[in-house]
XYZ file of C-alpha atoms in Angstrom:
577
model
C 46.432 66.335 -34.442
C 44.023 66.750 -37.713
C 40.983 68.609 -36.986
C 38.677 65.321 -38.496
C 40.381 62.779 -36.396
C 39.883 65.040 -33.411
C 35.862 65.244 -34.207
C 35.644 61.606 -34.060
C 37.134 60.916 -30.779
C 35.865 60.953 -27.128
C 37.397 63.894 -25.089
C 39.482 65.693 -27.920
C 40.523 68.581 -25.513
C 43.267 64.976 -24.710
C 45.230 65.983 -27.820
C 45.134 69.257 -28.531
C 48.481 70.633 -26.784
C 47.416 73.815 -25.813
C 46.967 74.347 -22.418
C 47.247 77.562 -20.029
C 51.295 77.877 -19.437
C 52.115 75.423 -22.099
C 55.612 75.851 -23.954
C 55.564 76.062 -27.868
C 59.328 76.069 -27.859
C 59.127 74.106 -31.132
C 58.274 76.917 -33.651
C 61.902 78.088 -32.081
C 63.865 74.651 -32.466
C 64.160 74.415 -36.259
C 68.080 74.208 -36.741
C 69.988 71.435 -36.968
C 71.840 72.067 -33.436
C 68.518 72.093 -31.613
C 67.731 68.633 -30.014
C 63.944 67.890 -30.310
C 63.067 65.954 -27.778
C 58.811 63.584 -26.465
C 58.204 63.326 -23.796
C 56.130 60.609 -23.393
C 53.827 59.070 -20.370
C 52.064 55.638 -21.751
C 48.746 56.309 -20.355
C 45.915 58.005 -21.224
C 46.577 62.530 -20.338
C 44.308 62.374 -17.423
C 46.966 60.415 -15.331
C 50.282 61.381 -17.367
C 49.098 65.500 -16.763
C 48.934 63.739 -12.632
C 52.138 62.584 -12.370
C 54.889 65.601 -11.035
C 57.983 63.738 -11.678
C 56.802 64.057 -16.079
C 55.702 67.561 -15.290
C 59.431 68.245 -13.741
C 61.266 66.649 -17.057
C 59.154 68.853 -19.462
C 60.051 72.289 -17.696
C 63.508 71.507 -16.758
C 64.088 70.668 -20.754
C 62.172 73.142 -22.241
C 64.180 76.050 -19.996
C 67.163 74.286 -21.860
C 69.111 76.411 -24.544
C 68.551 74.341 -27.896
C 66.354 71.941 -26.320
C 62.912 71.696 -27.479
C 60.349 69.840 -25.350
C 56.548 68.169 -26.479
C 54.384 65.638 -24.484
C 52.939 62.403 -25.861
C 50.652 59.970 -23.843
C 48.770 56.939 -24.697
C 46.009 57.374 -27.024
C 42.427 55.710 -25.817
C 41.069 52.822 -28.296
C 39.088 54.793 -30.220
C 41.871 57.491 -31.169
C 44.151 54.178 -31.703
C 41.443 52.672 -34.350
C 41.492 55.493 -35.904
C 45.257 56.517 -36.596
C 45.683 52.409 -37.836
C 42.817 52.707 -39.658
C 43.731 56.137 -41.595
C 47.413 54.776 -41.475
C 48.331 57.908 -39.715
C 51.336 58.311 -37.889
C 50.945 59.575 -34.615
C 51.944 62.440 -32.966
C 53.345 64.941 -30.405
C 50.589 67.142 -28.770
C 52.360 70.887 -28.773
C 53.423 71.193 -32.749
C 51.855 67.771 -34.038
C 54.782 66.407 -35.426
C 55.230 62.735 -36.246
C 57.568 61.363 -33.351
C 59.466 59.165 -35.809
C 61.054 62.917 -36.342
C 62.154 63.194 -32.730
C 66.018 63.159 -31.513
C 64.638 61.541 -28.298
C 61.697 59.470 -27.225
C 62.143 59.768 -23.087
C 59.193 57.346 -22.147
C 58.080 57.844 -17.709
C 58.267 54.399 -16.677
C 56.531 54.596 -13.196
C 54.115 50.991 -13.877
C 54.946 47.435 -15.239
C 51.533 47.460 -16.158
C 52.052 49.773 -19.245
C 54.524 47.890 -20.806
C 52.633 47.000 -23.661
C 51.338 50.792 -23.859
C 55.332 51.293 -24.862
C 55.042 49.337 -27.676
C 51.713 50.597 -28.915
C 52.543 54.207 -29.124
C 56.077 52.770 -31.016
C 54.453 51.034 -33.174
C 51.801 53.824 -33.965
C 54.490 56.275 -34.430
C 55.847 53.966 -37.668
C 58.643 53.487 -35.276
C 60.126 49.241 -34.942
C 59.941 48.124 -31.675
C 62.753 45.978 -31.489
C 66.042 48.865 -30.111
C 67.988 46.144 -32.883
C 65.757 47.261 -35.823
C 66.321 50.974 -35.479
C 69.548 52.994 -37.100
C 70.765 56.148 -36.412
C 67.442 57.492 -38.866
C 65.494 56.556 -35.694
C 64.511 59.180 -33.205
C 66.794 57.271 -29.677
C 64.553 55.599 -27.376
C 65.192 56.053 -24.061
C 63.445 55.227 -20.318
C 63.581 56.553 -16.825
C 61.749 56.374 -13.945
C 60.293 54.156 -10.664
C 59.713 50.604 -13.103
C 63.458 51.021 -14.243
C 65.142 49.550 -10.691
C 64.789 46.106 -13.025
C 64.991 47.272 -17.175
C 65.228 43.766 -18.111
C 61.980 43.000 -19.223
C 61.892 46.294 -21.711
C 65.825 45.180 -22.567
C 65.423 44.458 -25.724
C 63.186 47.606 -27.259
C 64.838 50.469 -25.592
C 68.681 52.183 -26.300
C 69.172 53.086 -23.150
C 67.463 53.443 -19.183
C 68.488 56.198 -16.837
C 69.078 55.012 -13.682
C 68.168 57.311 -10.278
C 66.242 60.829 -10.803
C 65.594 61.966 -14.134
C 66.420 65.774 -13.697
C 69.863 64.887 -12.710
C 71.447 63.354 -15.510
C 68.278 64.359 -18.795
C 70.354 67.326 -19.626
C 73.979 64.757 -19.849
C 71.990 62.870 -22.059
C 70.258 65.341 -24.085
C 73.719 67.087 -24.686
C 75.270 63.599 -25.812
C 73.025 63.088 -28.422
C 72.826 66.719 -29.524
C 77.260 66.202 -29.923
C 76.718 62.513 -31.641
C 73.360 63.996 -34.182
C 76.149 66.713 -35.340
C 78.991 64.856 -35.620
C 76.852 62.087 -37.709
C 77.853 59.725 -35.138
C 75.943 56.391 -36.034
C 73.839 54.432 -33.288
C 76.511 52.435 -31.807
C 79.406 55.258 -31.232
C 75.826 56.741 -29.723
C 75.453 54.210 -27.096
C 78.896 53.567 -26.186
C 79.047 57.566 -25.431
C 76.053 57.443 -23.436
C 77.286 54.362 -21.416
C 79.377 56.726 -19.830
C 77.461 58.712 -18.584
C 76.874 58.081 -14.731
C 73.592 56.325 -14.072
C 72.901 55.986 -17.657
C 72.694 51.638 -18.858
C 72.456 50.551 -22.669
C 71.173 47.143 -22.377
C 72.951 46.407 -25.315
C 76.616 46.383 -23.943
C 75.494 43.776 -21.730
C 74.991 39.469 -22.382
C 73.264 37.768 -20.633
C 73.730 33.235 -20.167
C 70.955 31.446 -18.573
C 71.603 27.531 -17.271
C 68.987 24.907 -18.428
C 67.141 25.094 -15.194
C 66.054 29.094 -16.531
C 68.370 30.985 -13.946
C 70.317 33.357 -14.484
C 74.673 31.785 -15.327
C 76.032 34.657 -16.047
C 75.859 38.583 -16.403
C 78.579 40.573 -17.987
C 79.584 44.004 -20.399
C 80.048 42.901 -23.756
C 82.417 46.313 -24.211
C 85.453 46.751 -21.610
C 84.600 50.192 -21.820
C 81.303 50.141 -20.104
C 80.738 49.439 -16.253
C 79.571 46.452 -14.863
C 77.397 48.585 -11.989
C 75.026 50.718 -12.853
C 74.432 53.385 -10.111
C 71.207 56.047 -10.056
C 71.982 59.609 -9.982
C 70.209 61.856 -7.277
C 69.716 65.245 -6.742
C 71.727 66.276 -3.929
C 69.845 69.816 -2.974
C 65.991 69.873 -3.377
C 66.016 73.448 -3.200
C 68.437 74.089 -5.942
C 67.050 71.622 -8.264
C 64.086 72.357 -10.700
C 60.778 72.948 -10.197
C 58.064 73.821 -12.364
C 56.477 77.102 -10.997
C 54.666 77.865 -14.664
C 51.800 74.949 -13.964
C 49.975 73.133 -17.005
C 46.065 73.565 -16.493
C 44.266 71.492 -18.162
C 41.143 71.621 -20.288
C 40.123 68.138 -18.950
C 39.641 66.937 -15.603
C 42.602 65.060 -14.190
C 43.137 61.859 -11.454
C 44.741 64.599 -9.737
C 43.458 67.848 -10.878
C 45.593 70.153 -7.963
C 48.810 71.670 -7.759
C 51.998 69.012 -6.212
C 54.037 70.338 -4.242
C 57.296 67.770 -3.309
C 57.809 68.918 0.070
C 60.701 65.812 0.658
C 62.142 63.204 -1.529
C 63.152 59.716 -0.022
C 62.073 58.394 3.688
C 63.975 58.367 6.932
C 62.363 54.926 7.432
C 63.900 51.463 6.615
C 60.281 49.394 6.262
C 61.210 46.169 5.058
C 59.040 45.897 1.841
C 59.218 48.961 0.970
C 60.840 49.427 -2.883
C 59.848 53.307 -3.101
C 62.544 53.661 0.154
C 64.945 51.815 -2.051
C 64.416 53.972 -4.978
C 64.113 57.586 -3.127
C 66.760 57.336 -0.914
C 68.229 59.426 0.343
C 66.312 60.973 2.846
C 66.225 65.012 1.660
C 63.633 67.893 2.382
C 63.210 71.162 0.774
C 63.338 74.122 2.664
C 60.354 75.963 4.874
C 60.561 78.983 2.753
C 61.115 77.712 -0.802
C 58.133 75.554 0.245
C 56.230 78.606 0.353
C 57.215 80.137 -1.940
C 56.950 77.955 -4.635
C 53.601 77.297 -2.757
C 52.159 81.474 -3.740
C 53.783 80.683 -7.405
C 51.850 77.835 -8.394
C 48.697 78.600 -7.048
C 49.247 82.336 -8.034
C 49.992 80.932 -11.886
C 47.676 78.538 -12.440
C 44.130 79.355 -10.477
C 43.371 76.166 -8.488
C 41.987 75.970 -5.761
C 43.713 72.687 -4.057
C 47.088 71.973 -3.202
C 48.702 68.318 -2.200
C 52.022 68.377 0.121
C 54.278 65.379 -1.685
C 56.563 63.067 0.416
C 56.761 59.173 0.744
C 56.419 59.396 4.917
C 54.821 63.744 4.844
C 54.386 62.892 8.516
C 58.039 62.608 9.056
C 58.433 66.349 7.691
C 59.584 68.488 10.624
C 58.621 71.674 9.525
C 54.721 70.137 8.324
C 53.397 72.461 11.129
C 54.769 75.050 10.435
C 54.232 75.120 6.399
C 50.658 73.849 7.460
C 50.054 76.888 9.673
C 51.630 79.405 6.969
C 49.772 77.655 4.648
C 45.964 77.725 6.183
C 47.180 81.577 7.304
C 47.340 82.459 3.818
C 44.747 80.517 2.539
C 42.051 79.754 4.708
C 39.974 83.036 3.428
C 40.120 82.295 -0.290
C 39.165 78.681 -0.281
C 41.973 76.448 -0.812
C 42.874 73.440 0.551
C 45.311 71.718 1.598
C 45.787 67.982 1.029
C 47.898 65.175 2.037
C 48.967 61.261 1.037
C 48.893 58.520 3.708
C 51.011 59.976 6.398
C 53.303 58.104 9.157
C 51.594 58.028 12.248
C 53.351 59.874 15.097
C 52.163 61.820 17.831
C 53.524 65.148 16.559
C 50.958 64.961 13.850
C 47.949 64.164 16.138
C 47.180 68.026 16.214
C 47.438 68.228 12.229
C 43.574 67.471 11.340
C 42.591 70.308 13.929
C 44.938 72.488 11.608
C 43.073 71.590 8.740
C 39.468 72.364 10.322
C 39.561 75.666 9.052
C 40.066 74.845 5.542
C 38.451 72.545 3.344
C 37.933 69.138 3.845
C 40.316 65.900 2.323
C 40.542 62.671 3.300
C 42.670 61.141 5.376
C 44.688 57.757 4.712
C 47.206 55.577 6.820
C 49.152 52.314 6.094
C 49.783 49.590 9.097
C 50.063 47.760 6.493
C 48.993 44.792 8.603
C 46.761 44.674 11.270
C 49.213 42.813 13.922
C 51.675 44.077 15.525
C 54.267 40.686 15.339
C 53.613 41.291 11.454
C 54.178 45.211 11.552
C 57.724 43.788 13.710
C 58.324 41.438 10.793
C 57.790 44.603 8.414
C 59.626 46.935 9.768
C 56.300 49.290 10.073
C 56.988 50.871 13.149
C 53.557 51.874 13.633
C 52.186 52.348 17.634
C 48.624 51.359 16.800
C 47.230 53.839 19.948
C 48.851 56.930 18.061
C 47.313 55.633 14.777
C 43.709 55.873 17.059
C 44.669 59.214 18.857
C 45.187 61.041 15.417
C 41.980 59.432 13.834
C 39.967 60.509 16.969
C 41.006 63.572 16.912
C 40.054 64.136 12.784
C 36.835 63.309 14.040
C 36.421 65.465 16.417
C 37.458 67.934 13.395
C 34.961 67.045 11.754
C 36.224 63.916 8.923
C 33.920 61.114 8.246
C 36.336 58.661 6.450
C 39.038 57.699 6.794
C 41.518 54.930 4.145
C 43.870 51.954 6.097
C 46.216 50.047 3.381
C 47.127 46.627 3.731
C 49.068 43.780 2.166
C 47.645 40.291 2.467
C 50.749 37.015 1.683
C 53.351 38.996 4.075
C 55.402 36.399 4.981
C 54.464 34.322 7.648
C 51.534 35.283 7.725
C 48.458 33.613 10.099
C 44.964 33.416 10.761
C 45.130 35.523 13.464
C 46.672 38.552 11.955
C 44.121 38.223 9.411
C 41.643 38.928 12.608
C 44.099 42.193 13.454
C 42.863 43.825 10.494
C 38.856 42.629 11.066
C 39.799 44.066 15.110
C 41.633 47.942 13.799
C 38.771 48.420 11.511
C 36.382 47.755 14.074
C 38.241 50.213 16.686
C 38.715 52.589 13.908
C 34.569 52.868 13.450
C 33.799 52.943 17.126
C 36.375 55.650 17.987
C 33.875 58.309 15.969
C 30.750 56.604 17.804
C 32.652 57.549 21.364
C 32.308 61.516 19.717
C 28.998 62.167 17.984
C 26.977 58.515 18.317
C 27.523 58.285 14.695
C 29.859 54.883 13.320
C 33.071 56.455 11.491
C 33.213 55.381 7.711
C 36.791 52.838 6.954
C 37.363 51.776 3.511
C 40.274 48.572 3.707
C 42.692 48.695 0.805
C 44.160 45.631 0.060
C 47.082 44.451 -2.312
C 48.700 41.369 -2.737
C 51.844 41.365 -1.430
C 54.824 41.486 -3.175
C 58.164 40.722 -2.808
C 60.067 43.273 -5.420
C 63.521 44.465 -6.190
C 65.731 46.027 -3.809
C 63.912 45.260 -0.798
C 65.277 42.785 2.206
C 62.395 40.164 0.653
C 63.146 40.518 -3.044
C 64.058 37.045 -2.835
C 60.887 35.782 -1.481
C 58.367 34.314 -3.537
C 54.826 35.864 -3.890
C 51.702 34.139 -2.246
C 50.195 31.803 -4.728
C 46.544 33.044 -6.175
C 44.728 29.913 -4.366
C 46.914 30.979 -0.841
C 45.574 35.118 -1.493
C 42.025 33.625 -2.730
C 41.635 31.766 0.854
C 42.707 34.987 2.166
C 40.333 37.090 0.933
C 37.238 35.184 1.598
C 38.195 34.698 4.669
C 38.283 38.589 5.539
C 35.092 39.088 3.818
C 33.303 36.787 6.055
C 34.612 38.499 9.290
C 33.261 41.421 7.845
C 29.928 40.426 6.610
C 29.000 38.353 10.406
C 29.497 42.035 12.520
C 26.802 44.340 11.549
C 28.962 47.183 12.595
C 31.414 46.295 10.097
C 28.839 45.242 7.417
C 27.274 49.047 7.450
C 30.766 51.214 7.775
C 33.234 49.286 6.174
C 33.955 49.430 2.475
C 36.623 46.442 1.958
C 38.528 46.918 -1.694
C 40.673 44.734 -3.153
C 43.152 44.583 -5.668
C 43.323 42.775 -8.529
C 45.192 39.437 -7.255
C 45.863 38.912 -11.095
C 47.338 42.134 -11.475
C 49.343 41.921 -8.824
C 50.546 38.662 -10.244
C 51.564 40.215 -13.145
C 53.085 43.289 -11.620
C 54.987 40.995 -9.272
C 56.218 38.727 -12.855
C 57.584 41.660 -14.699
C 59.024 43.275 -11.189
C 61.150 40.240 -10.994
C 61.812 38.568 -13.987
C 64.446 38.827 -17.005
C 65.443 39.777 -20.337
C 63.069 37.051 -21.653
C 59.754 38.686 -21.203
C 60.284 41.476 -23.232
C 59.191 38.176 -26.240
C 55.632 38.398 -23.702
C 55.572 41.483 -23.197
C 55.487 41.528 -27.453
C 53.234 38.628 -27.484
C 50.700 39.982 -25.151
C 51.236 43.459 -27.382
C 50.295 41.492 -30.197
C 47.047 39.804 -28.899
C 45.727 43.501 -28.177
C 47.264 43.993 -24.179
C 46.190 47.904 -23.112
C 45.540 49.567 -20.386
C 46.559 46.846 -17.681
C 46.809 48.858 -15.079
C 42.945 49.435 -15.825
C 40.775 46.873 -14.042
C 38.367 47.749 -16.382
C 40.673 46.863 -19.739
C 43.272 43.934 -18.042
C 42.617 40.637 -19.677
C 44.654 37.879 -17.927
C 43.880 35.534 -20.261
C 45.399 37.864 -22.878
C 48.794 37.572 -21.182
C 48.163 33.689 -20.178
C 48.630 32.912 -23.909
C 51.473 35.167 -24.177
C 53.451 33.958 -21.764
C 52.002 30.115 -23.622
C 53.485 30.933 -26.627
C 57.224 32.504 -25.018
C 57.022 28.704 -23.499
C 57.663 30.836 -20.622
C 56.042 29.647 -16.893
C 55.692 33.397 -15.284
C 55.369 31.260 -11.451
C 58.909 31.003 -12.060
C 59.416 34.285 -11.077
C 56.666 35.312 -9.186
C 56.455 31.642 -6.732
C 59.380 30.809 -6.687
C 62.084 31.435 -4.220
C 65.504 33.128 -5.548
C 68.355 31.050 -4.165
C 71.107 33.380 -2.469
C 73.300 31.672 -5.340
C 71.901 32.888 -7.850
C 72.327 36.031 -10.207
C 69.485 38.599 -10.082
C 68.088 40.205 -12.732
C 68.772 43.289 -11.104
C 71.688 42.604 -9.880
C 73.569 45.190 -11.649
C 71.516 48.128 -10.656
C 72.775 49.685 -7.976
C 69.811 51.996 -5.964
C 72.969 53.405 -2.926
C 73.632 56.640 -4.888
C 76.698 56.581 -3.078
C 75.480 56.673 -0.119
C 75.332 53.590 2.715
C 71.652 52.660 2.804
């Protein structure tokens, strides 16, 4: 990036690309046989660099001979304005190479509300947005990550998608592109070769027909050589899988500004609403010895003073207490803290707060999801509230003063008494601390709208309508405000229900949504996952222009006889779910 441009933007360190432990492999990758890969996260640097999957792929590609990987993040508005004004093509961080000169641009797709950022990056890079408009002289545009469980809304923009865990397949894909590059294949020939790789989905090789009522009439391959079902790829052995040891240390504060160490992948539970369980299935763990080894190297080469253990349900890791004891023993005198994500409540984690007592305090988060046992049973969320209270009580005794609880609103068959149960549970958690030191515990209730996601038991059910969600929200608020203790001790944080609605639409939609995404982008939609940037009126106009009713995707029950837009994506990974 030119220096005079960086002098005019906020936080120029976002765009420097010279952090501690960064790879400068591009200068050694000038011959034709070397593949240039731009790894792109369609959000700000501070968020993208907090994403572990992004770091894993970056490290893996740069440790592979004949491959050079550089990073790209969504530009903030000030940089976008300057690039457009000066008509400067968007470039990578490490070498400042224009994106259109790369062989592959790989997008990390972690959230549906980042879709317009993808189009913005392509346009700023002077690359045609639609895949059908790009020939062999343009980079191959690929996508991988969480939202690829239903890639259809993006099908018109991408050449292919990686279904499953990218570190398992990305090197095969890259080698295929390298061979095609050396042979001088055209784009059509390359796509056909890529489609033969297990876990790679090429939308252009499939066709969709619709009924008059908007439902899918048929979805089939247009080429006899491609599979009807796309099976996800999975890493079988986490100990043998690549993990970045040279942790990139930025010059600006990240959202998760610490070392992140994945201790497990998948989840042993089967919550009926949980899409993440299907995405990361099957359940696998990293060994104790490997975790301790990685922790020591990551902290040594980064200088961070906090390490976060990552997993969908860390409380279920069978040797969690042993790992925590070891880490605390190694680092309690060095001011290094250990943090855990949202925990599954079990008897054997009740003592964890005591184990963390000797090091820096970090918050505790739990996800009951529903206030009543009846709804938790419906969701198959197996939580014993007495165990939850035991854990929280021990946390208060250990010096913790704040607990965060996640709930969903609009769960199927939700009743007024289920909402009352959320309030009752919060009150009990607040009072638990009073029993210990006569103070009220502080509780944050984080509440989002329930969204029936693809590849879950509830995938065909409708989402609650906006007016219903608002009624439930005001009911909860009124119950909190009427109680003096709760007014003082409880903070209630409602997610934006319009954002939840749009996320639900995009997650359950078909290829016709590509036009809506394009319309929204052209109307100025950017950073839709940010509350202060989200503008639902832009999206309403985009839907109207395309002649599409969004409620068709979010608020309608899908008949058992209907073909699902994501029905060709197989997340079993060859395993029985």
